[in-house]
Amino acid sequence: MSGAQGSERPGVLLEAAVELARLAGDVAHGFADEVARATLGVETKADGSPVTAADRTAEQRAREWIEARFPEDGILGEEFGATREGARRRWILDPIDGTKSFVRGVPLWGTLVAVAEEETVLAGVAYFPAAGELVAAAPGEGCWWNDHRCAVSRVSALERATVLTTDERFATRAAFREPWRRLASRAAVARSWGDCYGYLLVATGRAEVMVDEIMSPWDAAAVMPIVEEAGGVFTDFAGRRTAFGGSAIATNATLADAAREVMRAAGAGEGA
């Protein structure tokens, strides 16, 4: 596998991202016994989020893999920051998206891997080792769920939709609470099957809307092509098609306008 930047087709990069996501996810899942015995230490980062040896070990293994195979590429990871920031292409890593679930033994966490050039995402993978699911996509290559093509649902009314968010309290951005309450009150089902698992559910047609008030690049970059290649729509709350907007709303195609209209007040002023 070549390490020269720009020489790989999207399908080749997607295959590489799948391999890397499986590697890092399996490393993280290897700490499951410590989680079950409550012996895995949990630290609190400066932003208040938890981190464990599983997060750090998985990301370190992922970085070693990239250095060996794509030594000219940059790396941006949640736990260890940026490497080769001037590189045209970079790998964006979240070894455990949903650490709060992970440390409680809840299987709705995932390992996220994206490959991007500037703000164009070339491939994205979300791997859920505890749940036995993997979803992967690249522009023009489709979205693949456990090796089968997948697509968003065709539900066309919010009253029949399942809507999701990571934390309905919206603790850091209170302005999002009322728009979410309006959206949830119109939906058939409102749940907090959140973090990256919510985007998996939208991409595979098991939910219609997923919203998040805070999204770092390592949270959003992998899931953006997954949602779009499944036929959905991915934007920030201001309606911009980007994985780097700081928030996210993912929907099926038929509910894109309706869901964003309800949430529009929350996006007012973003990007200013």
mmCIF file of C-alpha atoms in Angstrom:
data_model
loop_
_atom_site.group_PDB
_atom_site.id
_atom_site.type_symbol
_atom_site.label_atom_id
_atom_site.label_comp_id
_atom_site.label_asym_id
_atom_site.label_seq_id
_atom_site.Cartn_x
_atom_site.Cartn_y
_atom_site.Cartn_z
ATOM 1 C CA MET A 1 0.000 0.000 0.000
ATOM 2 C CA SER A 2 1.571 3.254 -1.120
ATOM 3 C CA GLY A 3 2.227 6.096 1.264
ATOM 4 C CA ALA A 4 2.515 8.798 -1.394
ATOM 5 C CA GLN A 5 -0.027 11.525 -0.825
ATOM 6 C CA GLY A 6 -2.774 11.797 -3.399
ATOM 7 C CA SER A 7 -1.922 8.551 -5.218
ATOM 8 C CA GLU A 8 -4.687 6.383 -3.766
ATOM 9 C CA ARG A 9 -8.171 6.024 -5.198
ATOM 10 C CA PRO A 10 -11.073 6.624 -2.779
ATOM 11 C CA GLY A 11 -11.761 2.896 -2.605
ATOM 12 C CA VAL A 12 -8.171 2.172 -1.598
ATOM 13 C CA LEU A 13 -8.264 4.817 1.115
ATOM 14 C CA LEU A 14 -11.583 3.426 2.318
ATOM 15 C CA GLU A 15 -10.124 -0.072 2.594
ATOM 16 C CA ALA A 16 -7.194 1.323 4.541
ATOM 17 C CA ALA A 17 -9.491 3.261 6.866
ATOM 18 C CA VAL A 18 -11.545 0.116 7.517
ATOM 19 C CA GLU A 19 -8.388 -1.802 8.390
ATOM 20 C CA LEU A 20 -7.254 0.947 10.737
ATOM 21 C CA ALA A 21 -10.642 1.316 12.430
ATOM 22 C CA ARG A 22 -10.789 -2.410 13.088
ATOM 23 C CA LEU A 23 -7.283 -2.362 14.507
ATOM 24 C CA ALA A 24 -7.874 0.555 16.873
ATOM 25 C CA GLY A 25 -11.373 -0.579 17.830
ATOM 26 C CA ASP A 26 -10.211 -4.065 18.694
ATOM 27 C CA VAL A 27 -7.414 -2.621 20.832
ATOM 28 C CA ALA A 28 -9.964 -0.553 22.746
ATOM 29 C CA HIS A 29 -12.350 -3.497 23.052
ATOM 30 C CA GLY A 30 -9.482 -5.488 24.539
ATOM 31 C CA PHE A 31 -9.973 -3.497 27.728
ATOM 32 C CA ALA A 32 -13.502 -4.894 28.165
ATOM 33 C CA ASP A 33 -12.505 -7.181 31.024
ATOM 34 C CA GLU A 34 -11.092 -4.231 32.964
ATOM 35 C CA VAL A 35 -14.316 -2.339 32.332
ATOM 36 C CA ALA A 36 -16.379 -5.281 33.575
ATOM 37 C CA ARG A 37 -14.252 -5.588 36.726
ATOM 38 C CA ALA A 38 -14.328 -1.794 37.247
ATOM 39 C CA THR A 39 -10.518 -1.738 37.330
ATOM 40 C CA LEU A 40 -9.987 0.545 34.328
ATOM 41 C CA GLY A 41 -8.893 3.942 35.584
ATOM 42 C CA VAL A 42 -10.873 6.941 34.332
ATOM 43 C CA GLU A 43 -9.360 10.409 34.227
ATOM 44 C CA THR A 44 -11.082 13.720 33.511
ATOM 45 C CA LYS A 45 -9.663 15.943 30.790
ATOM 46 C CA ALA A 46 -9.648 19.730 30.865
ATOM 47 C CA ASP A 47 -12.937 19.873 28.948
ATOM 48 C CA GLY A 48 -14.615 17.617 31.520
ATOM 49 C CA SER A 49 -14.756 14.536 29.296
ATOM 50 C CA PRO A 50 -13.399 11.168 30.487
ATOM 51 C CA VAL A 51 -10.318 9.431 29.120
ATOM 52 C CA THR A 52 -8.826 6.020 29.831
ATOM 53 C CA ALA A 53 -5.811 3.916 28.978
ATOM 54 C CA ALA A 54 -8.005 2.259 26.362
ATOM 55 C CA ASP A 55 -8.466 5.569 24.508
ATOM 56 C CA ARG A 56 -4.759 6.370 24.581
ATOM 57 C CA THR A 57 -3.530 2.889 23.721
ATOM 58 C CA ALA A 58 -5.916 2.547 20.795
ATOM 59 C CA GLU A 59 -4.949 5.920 19.358
ATOM 60 C CA GLN A 60 -1.246 5.205 19.805
ATOM 61 C CA ARG A 61 -1.596 1.928 17.900
ATOM 62 C CA ALA A 62 -3.497 3.751 15.163
ATOM 63 C CA ARG A 63 -0.759 6.362 14.877
ATOM 64 C CA GLU A 64 1.902 3.683 14.588
ATOM 65 C CA TRP A 65 -0.088 2.072 11.775
ATOM 66 C CA ILE A 66 -0.343 5.382 9.889
ATOM 67 C CA GLU A 67 3.351 6.172 10.380
ATOM 68 C CA ALA A 68 4.280 2.801 8.900
ATOM 69 C CA ARG A 69 1.973 2.976 5.879
ATOM 70 C CA PHE A 70 1.385 6.673 5.147
ATOM 71 C CA PRO A 71 4.426 8.419 6.622
ATOM 72 C CA GLU A 72 3.865 11.676 4.754
ATOM 73 C CA ASP A 73 0.281 12.126 5.953
ATOM 74 C CA GLY A 74 -0.780 14.279 8.859
ATOM 75 C CA ILE A 75 -2.657 12.942 11.871
ATOM 76 C CA LEU A 76 -5.270 14.615 14.057
ATOM 77 C CA GLY A 77 -6.420 12.589 17.044
ATOM 78 C CA GLU A 78 -8.547 13.353 20.063
ATOM 79 C CA GLU A 79 -5.985 12.157 22.586
ATOM 80 C CA PHE A 80 -2.639 13.247 21.101
ATOM 81 C CA GLY A 81 -3.470 16.212 18.895
ATOM 82 C CA ALA A 82 -1.923 17.025 15.529
ATOM 83 C CA THR A 83 1.139 15.627 13.753
ATOM 84 C CA ARG A 84 2.527 17.135 10.510
ATOM 85 C CA GLU A 85 -0.053 19.906 10.427
ATOM 86 C CA GLY A 86 1.180 21.104 7.036
ATOM 87 C CA ALA A 87 0.472 17.812 5.280
ATOM 88 C CA ARG A 88 -2.071 18.014 2.473
ATOM 89 C CA ARG A 89 -3.795 14.821 3.588
ATOM 90 C CA ARG A 90 -4.507 13.844 7.184
ATOM 91 C CA TRP A 91 -6.040 11.002 9.152
ATOM 92 C CA ILE A 92 -8.583 12.059 11.772
ATOM 93 C CA LEU A 93 -8.994 9.687 14.724
ATOM 94 C CA ASP A 94 -11.313 9.171 17.643
ATOM 95 C CA PRO A 95 -10.273 5.895 19.282
ATOM 96 C CA ILE A 96 -13.380 5.704 21.481
ATOM 97 C CA ASP A 97 -16.288 7.953 20.597
ATOM 98 C CA GLY A 98 -18.639 7.529 23.524
ATOM 99 C CA THR A 99 -16.166 6.982 26.353
ATOM 100 C CA LYS A 100 -18.939 7.622 28.901
ATOM 101 C CA SER A 101 -20.759 4.608 27.477
ATOM 102 C CA PHE A 102 -17.559 2.592 27.147
ATOM 103 C CA VAL A 103 -16.553 2.899 30.804
ATOM 104 C CA ARG A 104 -20.021 1.711 31.876
ATOM 105 C CA GLY A 105 -19.950 -1.336 29.649
ATOM 106 C CA VAL A 106 -22.617 0.031 27.293
ATOM 107 C CA PRO A 107 -21.864 -1.211 23.745
ATOM 108 C CA LEU A 108 -22.951 1.958 21.905
ATOM 109 C CA TRP A 109 -19.430 3.352 21.467
ATOM 110 C CA GLY A 110 -17.349 3.345 18.335
ATOM 111 C CA THR A 111 -13.941 3.936 16.820
ATOM 112 C CA LEU A 112 -13.921 6.658 14.169
ATOM 113 C CA VAL A 113 -11.402 7.032 11.347
ATOM 114 C CA ALA A 114 -11.539 9.621 8.567
ATOM 115 C CA VAL A 115 -9.154 10.625 5.802
ATOM 116 C CA ALA A 116 -9.354 14.235 4.627
ATOM 117 C CA GLU A 117 -7.682 16.797 2.398
ATOM 118 C CA GLU A 118 -8.249 20.173 4.048
ATOM 119 C CA GLU A 119 -12.029 20.062 4.716
ATOM 120 C CA THR A 120 -12.853 17.483 2.057
ATOM 121 C CA VAL A 121 -13.390 14.083 3.643
ATOM 122 C CA LEU A 122 -12.169 11.287 1.374
ATOM 123 C CA ALA A 123 -13.279 8.310 3.480
ATOM 124 C CA GLY A 124 -14.954 7.630 6.811
ATOM 125 C CA VAL A 125 -15.398 4.557 8.980
ATOM 126 C CA ALA A 126 -17.251 3.954 12.234
ATOM 127 C CA TYR A 127 -16.551 0.608 13.909
ATOM 128 C CA PHE A 128 -18.560 -0.678 16.871
ATOM 129 C CA PRO A 129 -16.691 -3.755 18.130
ATOM 130 C CA ALA A 130 -18.911 -4.350 21.155
ATOM 131 C CA ALA A 131 -22.042 -4.201 18.986
ATOM 132 C CA GLY A 132 -20.537 -6.104 16.052
ATOM 133 C CA GLU A 133 -21.226 -3.376 13.483
ATOM 134 C CA LEU A 134 -19.088 -1.432 11.029
ATOM 135 C CA VAL A 135 -20.206 1.240 8.588
ATOM 136 C CA ALA A 136 -17.899 2.789 5.999
ATOM 137 C CA ALA A 137 -18.191 5.216 3.107
ATOM 138 C CA ALA A 138 -16.254 7.305 0.610
ATOM 139 C CA PRO A 139 -17.605 9.790 -1.931
ATOM 140 C CA GLY A 140 -18.814 7.862 -4.950
ATOM 141 C CA GLU A 141 -18.200 4.496 -3.285
ATOM 142 C CA GLY A 142 -21.509 4.175 -1.429
ATOM 143 C CA CYS A 143 -22.114 3.393 2.220
ATOM 144 C CA TRP A 144 -21.431 -0.125 3.472
ATOM 145 C CA TRP A 145 -22.818 -1.636 6.655
ATOM 146 C CA ASN A 146 -21.157 -4.936 7.587
ATOM 147 C CA ASP A 147 -20.222 -5.435 3.893
ATOM 148 C CA HIS A 148 -23.712 -4.687 2.548
ATOM 149 C CA ARG A 149 -24.939 -1.468 0.971
ATOM 150 C CA CYS A 150 -27.141 0.560 3.261
ATOM 151 C CA ALA A 151 -29.407 3.571 2.925
ATOM 152 C CA VAL A 152 -31.299 6.056 5.022
ATOM 153 C CA SER A 153 -35.004 5.532 5.578
ATOM 154 C CA ARG A 154 -37.790 7.001 3.451
ATOM 155 C CA VAL A 155 -39.862 8.232 6.375
ATOM 156 C CA SER A 156 -41.251 11.578 5.208
ATOM 157 C CA ALA A 157 -43.102 12.914 8.244
ATOM 158 C CA LEU A 158 -41.599 13.970 11.553
ATOM 159 C CA GLU A 159 -44.624 12.447 13.257
ATOM 160 C CA ARG A 160 -43.390 9.009 12.137
ATOM 161 C CA ALA A 161 -39.708 9.664 12.723
ATOM 162 C CA THR A 162 -37.209 8.534 15.326
ATOM 163 C CA VAL A 163 -35.026 11.449 16.441
ATOM 164 C CA LEU A 164 -31.841 11.140 18.479
ATOM 165 C CA THR A 165 -29.366 13.236 20.387
ATOM 166 C CA THR A 166 -26.403 12.442 22.609
ATOM 167 C CA ASP A 167 -27.615 14.414 25.641
ATOM 168 C CA GLU A 168 -31.026 16.055 25.633
ATOM 169 C CA ARG A 169 -30.005 18.384 28.461
ATOM 170 C CA PHE A 170 -27.732 20.336 26.075
ATOM 171 C CA ALA A 171 -25.661 21.309 29.072
ATOM 172 C CA THR A 172 -23.137 23.450 27.227
ATOM 173 C CA ARG A 173 -25.479 25.265 24.837
ATOM 174 C CA ALA A 174 -28.785 25.992 26.503
ATOM 175 C CA ALA A 175 -30.122 27.626 23.325
ATOM 176 C CA PHE A 176 -30.456 24.168 21.782
ATOM 177 C CA ARG A 177 -32.837 22.832 24.424
ATOM 178 C CA GLU A 178 -36.056 24.416 23.176
ATOM 179 C CA PRO A 179 -35.534 23.596 19.468
ATOM 180 C CA TRP A 180 -34.740 20.003 20.471
ATOM 181 C CA ARG A 181 -37.828 19.875 22.682
ATOM 182 C CA ARG A 182 -39.952 21.008 19.722
ATOM 183 C CA LEU A 183 -38.372 18.424 17.447
ATOM 184 C CA ALA A 184 -38.727 15.617 19.996
ATOM 185 C CA SER A 185 -42.338 16.510 20.751
ATOM 186 C CA ARG A 186 -43.277 16.166 17.072
ATOM 187 C CA ALA A 187 -41.464 12.873 16.533
ATOM 188 C CA ALA A 188 -42.856 9.389 17.020
ATOM 189 C CA VAL A 189 -39.793 8.376 19.047
ATOM 190 C CA ALA A 190 -37.139 10.504 20.757
ATOM 191 C CA ARG A 191 -34.103 8.793 22.264
ATOM 192 C CA SER A 192 -30.563 9.498 23.413
ATOM 193 C CA TRP A 193 -28.876 6.669 21.523
ATOM 194 C CA GLY A 194 -26.119 9.137 20.979
ATOM 195 C CA ASP A 195 -22.494 9.717 20.116
ATOM 196 C CA CYS A 196 -21.493 8.087 16.840
ATOM 197 C CA TYR A 197 -24.047 5.295 17.252
ATOM 198 C CA GLY A 198 -26.828 7.741 16.414
ATOM 199 C CA TYR A 199 -25.271 8.460 13.020
ATOM 200 C CA LEU A 200 -24.995 4.739 12.343
ATOM 201 C CA LEU A 201 -28.723 4.427 12.989
ATOM 202 C CA VAL A 202 -29.550 7.248 10.572
ATOM 203 C CA ALA A 203 -27.286 5.859 7.845
ATOM 204 C CA THR A 204 -28.790 2.385 8.157
ATOM 205 C CA GLY A 205 -32.405 3.552 8.162
ATOM 206 C CA ARG A 206 -33.154 2.769 11.807
ATOM 207 C CA ALA A 207 -33.563 6.421 12.801
ATOM 208 C CA GLU A 208 -34.284 9.590 10.847
ATOM 209 C CA VAL A 209 -32.589 12.474 12.677
ATOM 210 C CA MET A 210 -29.478 12.792 14.863
ATOM 211 C CA VAL A 211 -28.374 16.097 16.392
ATOM 212 C CA ASP A 212 -25.319 17.061 18.454
ATOM 213 C CA GLU A 213 -24.564 20.409 20.034
ATOM 214 C CA ILE A 214 -20.785 19.930 20.079
ATOM 215 C CA MET A 215 -18.780 18.091 17.426
ATOM 216 C CA SER A 216 -15.010 18.136 17.117
ATOM 217 C CA PRO A 217 -13.450 17.163 13.776
ATOM 218 C CA TRP A 218 -12.676 13.685 15.107
ATOM 219 C CA ASP A 219 -16.366 13.275 15.997
ATOM 220 C CA ALA A 220 -17.809 14.471 12.698
ATOM 221 C CA ALA A 221 -15.355 13.772 9.872
ATOM 222 C CA ALA A 222 -15.941 10.020 9.728
ATOM 223 C CA VAL A 223 -19.724 10.154 9.947
ATOM 224 C CA MET A 224 -20.286 12.873 7.349
ATOM 225 C CA PRO A 225 -19.554 10.683 4.269
ATOM 226 C CA ILE A 226 -21.328 7.775 5.945
ATOM 227 C CA VAL A 227 -24.573 9.730 6.192
ATOM 228 C CA GLU A 228 -24.242 11.347 2.772
ATOM 229 C CA GLU A 229 -23.335 8.181 0.870
ATOM 230 C CA ALA A 230 -26.310 6.468 2.491
ATOM 231 C CA GLY A 231 -28.487 9.133 0.882
ATOM 232 C CA GLY A 232 -28.814 11.433 3.867
ATOM 233 C CA VAL A 233 -27.924 15.039 4.622
ATOM 234 C CA PHE A 234 -25.229 16.178 7.054
ATOM 235 C CA THR A 235 -24.764 19.811 8.106
ATOM 236 C CA ASP A 236 -23.988 21.889 11.144
ATOM 237 C CA PHE A 237 -26.859 23.597 12.950
ATOM 238 C CA ALA A 238 -26.441 26.660 10.738
ATOM 239 C CA GLY A 239 -27.152 24.497 7.689
ATOM 240 C CA ARG A 240 -23.602 24.386 6.331
ATOM 241 C CA ARG A 241 -22.433 21.160 4.705
ATOM 242 C CA THR A 242 -19.322 20.619 6.781
ATOM 243 C CA ALA A 243 -17.730 18.232 9.254
ATOM 244 C CA PHE A 244 -15.890 21.146 10.847
ATOM 245 C CA GLY A 245 -18.747 23.369 12.001
ATOM 246 C CA GLY A 246 -18.770 22.503 15.690
ATOM 247 C CA SER A 247 -22.275 20.993 15.716
ATOM 248 C CA ALA A 248 -24.143 18.484 13.580
ATOM 249 C CA ILE A 249 -27.530 17.433 12.342
ATOM 250 C CA ALA A 250 -27.857 14.300 10.221
ATOM 251 C CA THR A 251 -31.115 13.324 8.587
ATOM 252 C CA ASN A 252 -32.605 11.208 5.876
ATOM 253 C CA ALA A 253 -33.221 13.131 2.665
ATOM 254 C CA THR A 254 -36.973 13.521 2.967
ATOM 255 C CA LEU A 255 -36.874 15.110 6.436
ATOM 256 C CA ALA A 256 -33.816 17.299 5.906
ATOM 257 C CA ASP A 257 -35.695 20.554 5.452
ATOM 258 C CA ALA A 258 -38.311 19.926 8.123
ATOM 259 C CA ALA A 259 -35.829 18.911 10.812
ATOM 260 C CA ARG A 260 -33.529 21.835 10.092
ATOM 261 C CA GLU A 261 -36.421 24.263 10.145
ATOM 262 C CA VAL A 262 -37.312 23.153 13.660
ATOM 263 C CA MET A 263 -33.681 23.384 14.809
ATOM 264 C CA ARG A 264 -32.920 26.634 12.952
ATOM 265 C CA ALA A 265 -33.049 28.837 16.046
ATOM 266 C CA ALA A 266 -30.251 26.815 17.591
ATOM 267 C CA GLY A 267 -27.994 27.500 14.638
ATOM 268 C CA ALA A 268 -28.568 31.219 14.519
ATOM 269 C CA GLY A 269 -25.271 32.993 14.928
ATOM 270 C CA GLU A 270 -23.059 29.933 14.426
ATOM 271 C CA GLY A 271 -20.006 30.591 12.361
ATOM 272 C CA ALA A 272 -19.986 34.280 13.244
#
